Every structure is written in structure tokens, then in C-alpha cells.
CSV table of C-alpha atoms and ligand atoms in Angstrom, one decimal:
chain,number,residue,atom,x,y,z
K,1,MET,CA,-11.0,-172.0,43.0
K,2,GLU,CA,-7.9,-172.8,41.6
K,3,ARG,CA,-5.9,-169.7,40.3
K,4,ALA,CA,-3.5,-169.8,37.6
K,5,PRO,CA,0.1,-168.8,38.7
K,6,ASP,CA,1.4,-165.5,38.0
K,7,ALA,CA,2.2,-165.5,34.4
K,8,THR,CA,5.3,-163.2,34.5
K,9,ALA,CA,6.7,-165.0,38.0
K,10,ALA,CA,7.2,-168.1,36.6
K,11,PRO,CA,9.6,-168.4,33.6
K,12,GLY,CA,8.5,-171.6,31.8
K,13,ASP,CA,6.0,-172.7,33.8
K,14,HIS,CA,3.9,-175.2,31.8
K,15,SER,CA,1.0,-174.8,33.9
K,16,ILE,CA,-0.2,-171.6,32.2
K,17,VAL,CA,-3.1,-171.9,29.8
K,18,THR,CA,-4.1,-168.9,27.6
K,19,PHE,CA,-7.5,-168.5,26.1
K,20,GLN,CA,-5.9,-169.6,22.7
K,21,GLN,CA,-4.5,-172.7,24.2
K,22,HIS,CA,-7.8,-173.6,26.2
K,23,LEU,CA,-9.6,-173.3,22.6
K,24,LEU,CA,-7.2,-175.3,21.0
K,25,GLN,CA,-7.7,-178.2,23.7
K,26,GLN,CA,-11.1,-178.4,23.7
K,27,GLN,CA,-11.3,-178.3,20.0
K,28,ARG,CA,-8.8,-181.5,20.1
K,29,GLU,CA,-10.9,-182.9,22.8
K,30,TYR,CA,-14.6,-182.3,21.6
K,31,TYR,CA,-14.4,-181.3,17.6
K,32,PRO,CA,-11.3,-183.2,16.2
K,33,GLY,CA,-12.3,-182.3,12.6
K,34,ALA,CA,-12.3,-178.4,13.1
K,35,LYS,CA,-10.5,-176.8,10.7
K,36,GLY,CA,-9.4,-173.5,12.9
K,37,SER,CA,-11.7,-171.0,11.6
K,38,PHE,CA,-13.5,-170.4,15.1
K,39,SER,CA,-10.5,-170.2,17.0
K,40,TRP,CA,-9.2,-167.6,14.2
K,41,LEU,CA,-12.7,-165.7,14.9
K,42,LEU,CA,-11.9,-165.7,19.1
K,43,SER,CA,-8.7,-164.4,18.4
K,44,GLY,CA,-10.2,-161.4,16.4
K,45,LEU,CA,-13.0,-161.0,19.2
K,46,THR,CA,-10.0,-161.2,21.8
K,47,LEU,CA,-7.9,-158.6,20.0
K,48,ALA,CA,-10.7,-156.3,19.9
K,49,THR,CA,-11.4,-156.5,23.5
K,50,LYS,CA,-7.7,-155.8,24.2
K,51,MET,CA,-7.9,-152.7,22.0
K,52,ILE,CA,-11.4,-151.7,23.9
K,53,GLN,CA,-9.5,-152.5,27.6
K,54,ALA,CA,-6.9,-150.1,26.7
K,55,ARG,CA,-9.1,-147.2,25.7
K,56,VAL,CA,-11.1,-148.0,29.2
K,57,ARG,CA,-8.1,-147.7,31.0
K,58,ARG,CA,-6.8,-144.6,29.6
K,59,ALA,CA,-10.7,-143.2,29.7
K,60,GLY,CA,-10.0,-140.4,32.0
K,61,LEU,CA,-6.5,-139.2,30.3
K,62,LEU,CA,-8.4,-139.4,26.8
K,63,ASP,CA,-11.4,-137.3,28.2
K,64,VAL,CA,-8.2,-134.5,29.1
K,65,LEU,CA,-6.8,-135.3,25.4
K,66,GLY,CA,-10.2,-134.8,24.0
K,67,ALA,CA,-10.3,-131.2,25.1
K,68,ALA,CA,-6.7,-130.7,23.4
K,69,GLY,CA,-7.9,-132.9,20.6
K,70,ASP,CA,-10.3,-130.3,19.6
K,71,VAL,CA,-8.1,-128.8,17.2
K,72,ASN,CA,-6.9,-132.2,16.0
K,73,VAL,CA,-8.0,-133.3,12.6
K,74,GLN,CA,-8.1,-137.2,13.4
K,75,GLY,CA,-11.0,-136.2,16.1
K,76,GLU,CA,-10.1,-139.7,17.2
K,77,VAL,CA,-9.8,-138.9,20.9
K,78,GLN,CA,-13.3,-137.3,20.5
K,79,GLN,CA,-15.2,-141.0,20.1
K,80,LYS,CA,-16.7,-142.0,22.6
K,81,LEU,CA,-16.0,-145.2,23.7
K,82,ASP,CA,-18.7,-147.1,22.6
K,83,VAL,CA,-18.4,-145.8,19.1
K,84,PHE,CA,-14.8,-146.9,19.3
K,85,ALA,CA,-15.7,-150.3,20.9
K,86,ASN,CA,-18.0,-151.0,18.0
K,87,GLN,CA,-15.5,-149.9,15.3
K,88,ALA,CA,-12.8,-152.4,17.0
K,89,LEU,CA,-15.2,-155.2,16.6
K,90,LEU,CA,-16.6,-154.6,13.4
K,91,HIS,CA,-12.6,-154.1,12.3
K,92,CYS,CA,-11.2,-157.4,13.9
K,93,LEU,CA,-14.7,-159.7,12.9
K,94,GLY,CA,-14.7,-158.3,9.5
K,95,VAL,CA,-13.4,-161.5,7.9
K,96,PRO,CA,-15.6,-162.6,5.4
K,97,GLU,CA,-13.9,-166.2,4.8
K,98,ILE,CA,-15.3,-166.8,8.5
K,99,VAL,CA,-18.2,-164.2,9.8
K,100,ALA,CA,-21.1,-164.1,7.4
K,101,VAL,CA,-23.0,-161.1,9.7
K,102,LEU,CA,-22.1,-159.2,12.4
K,103,VAL,CA,-25.5,-157.8,14.8
K,104,SER,CA,-24.3,-155.1,16.8
K,105,GLU,CA,-26.2,-152.6,19.3
K,106,GLU,CA,-24.9,-149.9,17.9
K,107,ASN,CA,-25.6,-150.8,14.5
K,108,GLU,CA,-29.7,-150.5,13.6
K,109,ASN,CA,-29.2,-153.1,11.0
K,110,PRO,CA,-27.1,-156.0,10.7
K,111,VAL,CA,-23.6,-155.7,8.7
K,112,THR,CA,-23.3,-158.3,5.9
K,113,LEU,CA,-19.9,-159.2,5.0
K,114,ARG,CA,-19.2,-159.7,1.1
K,115,ARG,CA,-18.0,-163.4,0.9
K,116,SER,CA,-17.8,-166.0,-1.6
K,117,GLU,CA,-20.7,-168.8,-1.6
K,118,GLY,CA,-19.9,-171.7,1.3
K,119,ALA,CA,-17.7,-168.9,3.1
K,120,GLY,CA,-18.4,-167.3,6.3
K,121,GLY,CA,-20.1,-169.9,8.5
K,122,TYR,CA,-20.7,-167.9,11.5
K,123,VAL,CA,-22.9,-164.9,12.8
K,124,ILE,CA,-21.9,-162.9,15.8
K,125,VAL,CA,-24.2,-160.4,18.1
K,126,PHE,CA,-22.4,-158.5,20.6
K,127,ASP,CA,-22.8,-155.3,22.7
K,128,PRO,CA,-19.8,-153.3,22.3
K,129,LEU,CA,-19.4,-151.8,25.5
K,130,ASP,CA,-22.6,-152.6,28.3
K,131,GLY,CA,-23.0,-150.0,30.5
K,132,SER,CA,-21.2,-147.4,28.9
K,133,SER,CA,-23.1,-144.8,30.8
K,134,ASN,CA,-21.0,-145.6,34.0
K,135,ILE,CA,-17.5,-145.0,32.2
K,136,ASP,CA,-17.4,-141.5,33.3
K,137,VAL,CA,-17.1,-142.8,36.7
K,138,ASN,CA,-15.1,-145.5,36.7
K,139,VAL,CA,-17.5,-147.8,36.9
K,140,GLY,CA,-16.7,-151.4,35.1
K,141,VAL,CA,-17.9,-152.1,32.1
K,142,GLY,CA,-18.0,-154.7,29.6
K,143,THR,CA,-18.5,-156.4,25.9
K,144,ILE,CA,-21.0,-159.0,25.6
K,145,PHE,CA,-20.7,-161.3,22.8
K,146,SER,CA,-22.9,-164.6,21.1
K,147,ILE,CA,-21.8,-166.8,18.5
K,148,LEU,CA,-24.5,-168.6,15.8
K,149,ARG,CA,-23.9,-170.5,13.0
K,150,ARG,CA,-25.3,-169.0,9.9
K,151,PRO,CA,-28.2,-171.0,9.2
K,152,ALA,CA,-28.2,-173.8,6.7
K,153,ALA,CA,-30.3,-172.3,3.8
K,154,GLY,CA,-27.2,-170.2,2.9
K,155,GLY,CA,-27.8,-167.4,0.7
K,156,ALA,CA,-31.3,-167.9,0.5
K,157,VAL,CA,-31.5,-166.9,4.2
K,158,ALA,CA,-31.6,-162.8,4.7
K,159,ALA,CA,-29.0,-160.9,6.8
K,160,ALA,CA,-31.7,-159.2,8.9
K,161,ASP,CA,-32.8,-163.1,9.6
K,162,ALA,CA,-29.7,-164.9,10.2
K,163,ALA,CA,-29.3,-163.7,13.9
K,164,LEU,CA,-33.0,-164.5,14.5
K,165,GLN,CA,-32.4,-168.0,16.2
K,166,PRO,CA,-33.1,-168.7,20.1
K,167,GLY,CA,-30.4,-168.7,22.2
K,168,ALA,CA,-30.5,-172.9,22.6
K,169,SER,CA,-28.6,-172.5,19.4
K,170,GLN,CA,-25.7,-170.6,20.5
K,171,VAL,CA,-22.2,-171.9,19.8
K,172,ALA,CA,-20.1,-169.9,22.3
K,173,ALA,CA,-21.0,-166.9,24.1
K,174,GLY,CA,-19.0,-164.6,26.7
K,175,TYR,CA,-18.4,-161.0,28.1
K,176,VAL,CA,-15.2,-159.6,28.9
K,177,MET,CA,-15.6,-157.3,32.0
K,178,TYR,CA,-13.5,-154.1,32.3
K,179,GLY,CA,-13.2,-154.0,36.1
K,180,SER,CA,-10.6,-153.9,38.7
K,181,SER,CA,-9.0,-156.6,36.2
K,182,THR,CA,-9.9,-157.4,32.5
K,183,ILE,CA,-11.6,-160.8,32.5
K,184,LEU,CA,-12.8,-163.0,30.0
K,185,VAL,CA,-15.5,-165.4,30.8
K,186,TYR,CA,-16.6,-167.8,28.0
K,187,THR,CA,-18.8,-171.0,27.3
K,188,ALA,CA,-18.8,-173.1,24.4
K,189,GLY,CA,-21.3,-175.6,26.1
K,190,LYS,CA,-18.9,-177.0,27.9
K,191,GLY,CA,-18.5,-175.3,31.3
K,192,VAL,CA,-18.1,-171.8,32.1
K,193,PHE,CA,-14.2,-170.7,32.0
K,194,GLY,CA,-12.6,-167.3,33.0
K,195,PHE,CA,-9.6,-165.7,31.6
K,196,THR,CA,-7.7,-163.1,33.3
K,197,LEU,CA,-5.7,-160.3,31.0
K,198,ASP,CA,-2.2,-160.2,32.4
K,199,PRO,CA,-1.1,-156.8,31.2
K,200,ALA,CA,2.6,-158.3,31.4
K,201,VAL,CA,2.4,-160.8,28.9
K,202,GLY,CA,-0.6,-159.3,27.2
K,203,ASP,CA,-2.6,-162.4,26.9
K,204,TYR,CA,-5.4,-163.7,28.6
K,205,VAL,CA,-4.8,-166.4,31.2
K,206,LEU,CA,-7.1,-169.2,32.6
K,207,SER,CA,-8.1,-167.8,36.1
K,208,HIS,CA,-11.1,-169.6,36.7
K,209,PRO,CA,-11.3,-173.0,35.6
K,210,ASP,CA,-14.9,-174.7,35.8
K,211,ILE,CA,-16.9,-171.4,37.2
K,212,ARG,CA,-19.9,-172.8,38.9
K,213,MET,CA,-22.3,-170.5,40.2
K,214,PRO,CA,-23.5,-171.0,44.4
K,215,GLU,CA,-26.9,-172.8,44.5
K,216,ALA,CA,-28.0,-169.9,46.7
K,217,GLY,CA,-26.8,-166.7,47.6
K,218,ASN,CA,-27.5,-163.8,49.5
K,219,ILE,CA,-27.8,-160.7,47.3
K,220,TYR,CA,-30.5,-159.6,45.1
K,221,SER,CA,-29.5,-156.8,42.6
K,222,VAL,CA,-32.6,-154.8,41.0
K,223,ASN,CA,-32.9,-151.1,40.1
K,224,GLU,CA,-35.4,-150.5,43.0
K,225,ALA,CA,-36.1,-147.2,42.1
K,226,LEU,CA,-38.2,-148.7,39.6
K,227,ALA,CA,-40.1,-151.2,42.0
K,228,ALA,CA,-43.2,-149.2,42.4
K,229,SER,CA,-44.0,-150.3,38.4
K,230,PHE,CA,-42.8,-153.9,38.6
K,231,PRO,CA,-45.4,-156.6,38.2
K,232,ASP,CA,-46.8,-157.9,41.5
K,233,ARG,CA,-45.1,-161.1,41.6
K,234,TYR,CA,-41.9,-159.2,41.6
K,235,ARG,CA,-42.6,-157.2,44.2
K,236,ARG,CA,-43.9,-159.8,46.0
K,237,TYR,CA,-40.8,-161.8,45.3
K,238,LEU,CA,-38.6,-159.2,46.6
K,239,ASP,CA,-40.7,-158.6,50.0
K,240,ARG,CA,-39.7,-162.5,50.7
K,241,LEU,CA,-36.4,-162.0,50.0
K,242,ARG,CA,-36.4,-159.0,52.1
K,243,SER,CA,-38.2,-160.2,54.8
K,244,GLY,CA,-35.9,-163.4,55.5
K,245,ALA,CA,-39.3,-165.4,54.6
K,246,THR,CA,-37.1,-167.6,52.5
K,247,GLY,CA,-34.8,-168.8,55.5
K,248,ARG,CA,-32.2,-166.7,54.2
K,249,ARG,CA,-31.2,-163.0,54.9
K,250,TYR,CA,-30.4,-160.8,51.7
K,251,ALA,CA,-28.2,-157.7,50.9
K,252,SER,CA,-29.0,-155.8,47.7
K,253,ARG,CA,-26.4,-154.5,45.4
K,254,TYR,CA,-26.8,-153.0,42.0
K,255,VAL,CA,-24.0,-151.5,39.8
K,256,GLY,CA,-26.5,-150.7,36.9
K,257,SER,CA,-23.9,-152.2,34.5
K,258,MET,CA,-24.9,-155.6,33.5
K,259,VAL,CA,-22.2,-157.3,33.1
K,260,SER,CA,-20.6,-156.4,36.6
K,261,ASP,CA,-24.0,-157.0,38.3
K,262,VAL,CA,-23.8,-160.7,36.4
K,263,HIS,CA,-20.3,-161.4,37.2
K,264,ARG,CA,-21.0,-160.7,41.0
K,265,THR,CA,-23.9,-162.9,40.6
K,266,LEU,CA,-22.0,-165.8,39.1
K,267,PHE,CA,-19.4,-165.7,41.6
K,268,LYS,CA,-21.2,-164.9,45.0
K,269,GLY,CA,-24.5,-166.6,43.7
K,270,GLY,CA,-27.9,-164.8,44.4
K,271,VAL,CA,-30.8,-163.3,41.6
K,272,PHE,CA,-30.1,-160.5,39.3
K,273,LEU,CA,-33.5,-159.0,37.7
K,274,TYR,CA,-34.8,-156.9,35.3
K,275,PRO,CA,-38.4,-156.8,35.4
K,276,PRO,CA,-41.0,-155.2,33.0
K,277,THR,CA,-41.7,-151.6,34.2
K,278,ASP,CA,-44.1,-149.1,33.0
K,279,ARG,CA,-41.1,-147.2,31.2
K,280,ASP,CA,-40.4,-150.8,29.7
K,281,PRO,CA,-43.1,-152.9,29.7
K,282,GLY,CA,-40.8,-155.8,27.7
K,283,GLY,CA,-38.3,-155.4,29.8
K,284,LYS,CA,-35.2,-153.3,29.1
K,285,LEU,CA,-32.2,-155.4,28.3
K,286,ARG,CA,-31.8,-156.9,24.7
K,287,LEU,CA,-32.3,-160.5,24.0
K,288,LEU,CA,-30.2,-161.2,21.7
K,289,TYR,CA,-26.8,-159.8,22.7
K,290,GLU,CA,-27.7,-159.3,26.4
K,291,ALA,CA,-29.9,-161.8,27.8
K,292,ASN,CA,-29.0,-164.9,25.7
K,293,PRO,CA,-25.1,-165.0,26.0
K,294,ILE,CA,-25.7,-164.0,29.8
K,295,ALA,CA,-28.1,-166.9,30.1
K,296,TYR,CA,-25.8,-169.3,28.2
K,297,ILE,CA,-23.1,-169.0,30.8
K,298,VAL,CA,-25.5,-168.8,33.5
K,299,GLU,CA,-26.9,-172.3,32.7
K,300,GLN,CA,-23.5,-173.5,31.9
K,301,ALA,CA,-22.5,-172.4,35.5
K,302,GLY,CA,-25.5,-174.3,36.8
K,303,GLY,CA,-28.0,-171.4,37.5
K,304,ARG,CA,-31.1,-170.2,35.8
K,305,ALA,CA,-32.2,-167.4,33.5
K,306,THR,CA,-35.9,-166.4,32.5
K,307,ASP,CA,-38.1,-163.7,31.1
K,308,GLY,CA,-40.0,-164.5,34.3
K,309,GLU,CA,-42.1,-167.3,32.6
K,310,ARG,CA,-40.1,-169.0,29.7
K,311,ARG,CA,-36.5,-169.9,29.6
K,312,ILE,CA,-34.4,-167.0,28.0
K,313,LEU,CA,-32.6,-169.4,25.7
K,314,ASP,CA,-36.0,-170.9,24.3
K,315,ILE,CA,-37.1,-167.7,23.1
K,316,GLN,CA,-37.4,-167.3,19.2
K,317,PRO,CA,-36.1,-163.6,18.4
K,318,GLU,CA,-38.5,-161.7,16.1
K,319,HIS,CA,-36.5,-158.4,16.1
K,320,ILE,CA,-32.4,-158.4,16.4
K,321,HIS,CA,-33.1,-155.4,19.1
K,322,GLN,CA,-35.9,-156.9,21.1
K,323,ARG,CA,-36.0,-156.6,24.4
K,324,THR,CA,-36.9,-158.6,27.3
K,325,PRO,CA,-37.8,-158.8,31.0
K,326,LEU,CA,-34.7,-161.4,33.0
K,327,VAL,CA,-34.7,-163.0,36.1
K,328,LEU,CA,-31.2,-165.0,36.4
K,329,GLY,CA,-29.8,-166.6,39.9
K,330,GLY,CA,-28.5,-169.5,41.3
K,331,ARG,CA,-31.1,-172.4,41.9
K,332,ALA,CA,-32.5,-171.6,45.5
K,333,GLU,CA,-33.2,-167.9,44.2
K,334,MET,CA,-34.8,-169.1,41.0
K,335,GLU,CA,-37.3,-171.7,42.9
K,336,GLU,CA,-38.4,-169.0,45.4
K,337,PHE,CA,-39.2,-166.8,41.9
K,338,ASP,CA,-40.9,-169.8,40.8
K,339,LYS,CA,-43.1,-169.7,44.1
K,340,ALA,CA,-43.7,-166.2,43.9
K,341,PRO,CA,-47.6,-165.7,43.8
K,342,GLY,CA,-48.8,-163.9,40.7
K,343,ALA,CA,-49.1,-163.7,37.3
K,344,VAL,CA,-46.7,-161.6,35.1
K,345,PRO,CA,-48.4,-160.1,32.3
K,346,GLU,CA,-47.3,-161.0,28.8
K,347,PRO,CA,-44.4,-159.1,28.0
K,348,SER,CA,-44.9,-156.7,24.7
K,349,ARG,CA,-41.8,-157.0,23.2
K,350,ARG,CA,-40.4,-154.4,20.9
J,1,AHM,P1,-26.5,-150.0,27.5
J,1,AHM,O1,-26.7,-151.2,26.6
J,1,AHM,O2,-27.5,-149.1,27.1
J,1,AHM,O3,-25.7,-149.8,28.5
J,1,AHM,O4,-27.8,-150.5,28.8
J,1,AHM,C1,-27.8,-151.7,29.2
J,1,AHM,C2,-27.4,-151.5,31.2
J,1,AHM,C3,-27.1,-152.8,31.7
J,1,AHM,O5,-25.9,-152.6,31.7
J,1,AHM,C4,-27.8,-152.3,32.9
J,1,AHM,O6,-27.8,-153.7,33.4
J,1,AHM,C5,-28.9,-151.4,32.5
J,1,AHM,O7,-28.6,-150.9,31.7
J,1,AHM,C6,-29.1,-150.7,33.8
J,1,AHM,O8,-30.5,-150.1,33.6
J,1,AHM,P2,-31.0,-149.0,34.8
J,1,AHM,O9,-30.4,-148.2,34.6
J,1,AHM,O10,-32.4,-148.7,34.1
J,1,AHM,O11,-31.3,-149.5,36.1
J,2,MG,MG1,-25.8,-152.9,26.8
């Protein structure tokens, strides 16, 4: 895969493309009538993720400061990072002229912005810091987002319902992974693109144009400690992957941070699963701000994502915090899953 040159090593090198430039290029090509509000909204989103990554990068230091900060009246350093991430996104996206409703994993109810009639064409749904329980041990975490249009019925649609659209209606989706580098992976339905944050210039630079998932891989990714309570079909599928019956040899990798596990699956191929369990019979992951945006990216990269039975992007959500089982992977792994014998119980959704 072609990599962008080092932005700092080649002053004046015009082959460097920032995320903002990429958006403008795509708009010129596909949406010539666009008025710029979409790219404005994305610049708010990327600003928030830069603020979050700056905090994540100093997480261990902030813990030290946090102890001293007990005497600090501001109390800022005591904030948990997921609360900080949520506030950064709410702040940077709280533009009533562009955004009507914000839905966050961290907020029980949707946040409605006061806007004048006709303003605020978008609904943004996000998980501010997915996998945040891993932050204490320096494991990659991420922000996941999904962008929808506000339903045409305008003010008549209650805020709580504005986000209840199937994933197939997403205008754009992406995630930012705060890993060994900070990378933004993004789709607006015209392929998947990766932009690495260049700390020297403070901008996301196109590093992975047109990401395609390998058709077959050799990694499966699942929390195997829960396997005893997976439905039979999932257990048999995993048995087949382990036994070599598929004709391929598989290794197991599980970070427990969805963005990290999905990112690896996107680049190296294979399959990622979060099946129904006795603890979470409807699955653990959230449909609106975890499964949908990731499924959109995976499909755009040539893979598939299902809840074990249905295409994730076809599911009509009923609640903003609804959960779903999730199976996503490359063509070969998903075909094997389709063939695995045994019925999946109808998922009971929250
Ligand atoms: P979170 O949104 O509370 O961080 O939970 C979601 C995370 C995912 O990142 C990850 O795939 C999953 O939970 C791991 O769950 P488990 O520890 O049950 O394997
Ligand atoms: Mg999450």
C-alpha cells in the first residue's frame, strides 16, 4: 500500500494530502453543490480527537498530576478520560447551524441543540473513548463516530428518534485509534481512507488511500473466556477455524478494545466476533455508535458485518443504546460463518 511521504521531511511537497483537503477533493468530485457545512462538522470532529489524543498521550502523567491535583480547585486532571473525551466532542460539535442532535455513549439521552428552523442538518452519534478500561495499561483505545442526516420531517421528529435510522443511512463514519500512532479511518461511501496524525504539523495526513480488507486472513478475534455461553453455531465455527477444517491455519488475537481489534482485522484480515453470551444475550456492543460505523467501514473495505443473521446496516434501531451481537470479517471468514451449522437464537435486544 502506498504511504504518504513524511510531511516534515519534504517542505513544499504537494503530494501531501490532509484530511481537510481530501474532504474538499471528494466534495468537488461527488457533491459539487455542497455548501461546506459537512466539512465544517468534520473539522470540529477532528479537533476534538486531537484534544483527546493529547490527553491520552499524557494519561500516565495526568495520573501523577491528578494526585497533586487533589488540592486544585479546578479538579480538571481528576476527570476520567472518557468523560473528557465526551466533553471535547460535545463542545466541538455543538454547532446548532450544522448539528441538530448529538448522541453519545456517555449520555443517557440525546443532546438536542437549540437551532433555528431549517438549521442543523446532521445527527452525530459517537462513542467518545471506546475500550477506555484499557487506558490504565497503555493499550490502544479509540473514538468511533457515525454521521446521519436529520430526518426530513424536521421539527416533528423527536430528538430521541432522530438517530434511530438503520446504519445503511449513514452519510459518513469513522474511528480514530489512539495507538502507536493516531490514525483516523474514514468513509463517506466512496472507499475507506486512513489519515495519520503528524504531530509535527498537527494535522491528519493521508497515509492509507483506499483501504481494502484481505479476502481471507489467518486471525480470529473473540473473548474466548466467554465461549462456554456462546450459541452452538459460534462454538462450532470457532472449532472449525482452530482445527484447520477451513483449509487455513488461524491464530487468535484479542485486545479487548474494539477499535484496536477491528483495525487489525481491517488491515490483516480474519474475523472479529462479539457473540451473544449468557451475560449479554443480545450481544455487548452498541448498534448505533459501535457496530454501525464499523460495519459501514468494513463493507466499504470489501468485508461484511452481521449480527449472526442479518446485515448490521439493515437493522432498524429501536433504542439509541441498543446492543447487538457482531461478526465481521473478510469474504472467506464470513462465508465460513454462513456455513457453520446451528441456529442462532433470536437476539434479545435492550
Ligand atoms: P466500552 O464501550 O465500555 O469500552 O465497551 C466496549 C468494549 C469494546 O471495545 C470491546 O470490543 C469490548 O468492550 C470488550 O468486551 P469484553 O471485555 O467483554 O471482551
Ligand atoms: Mg464503547
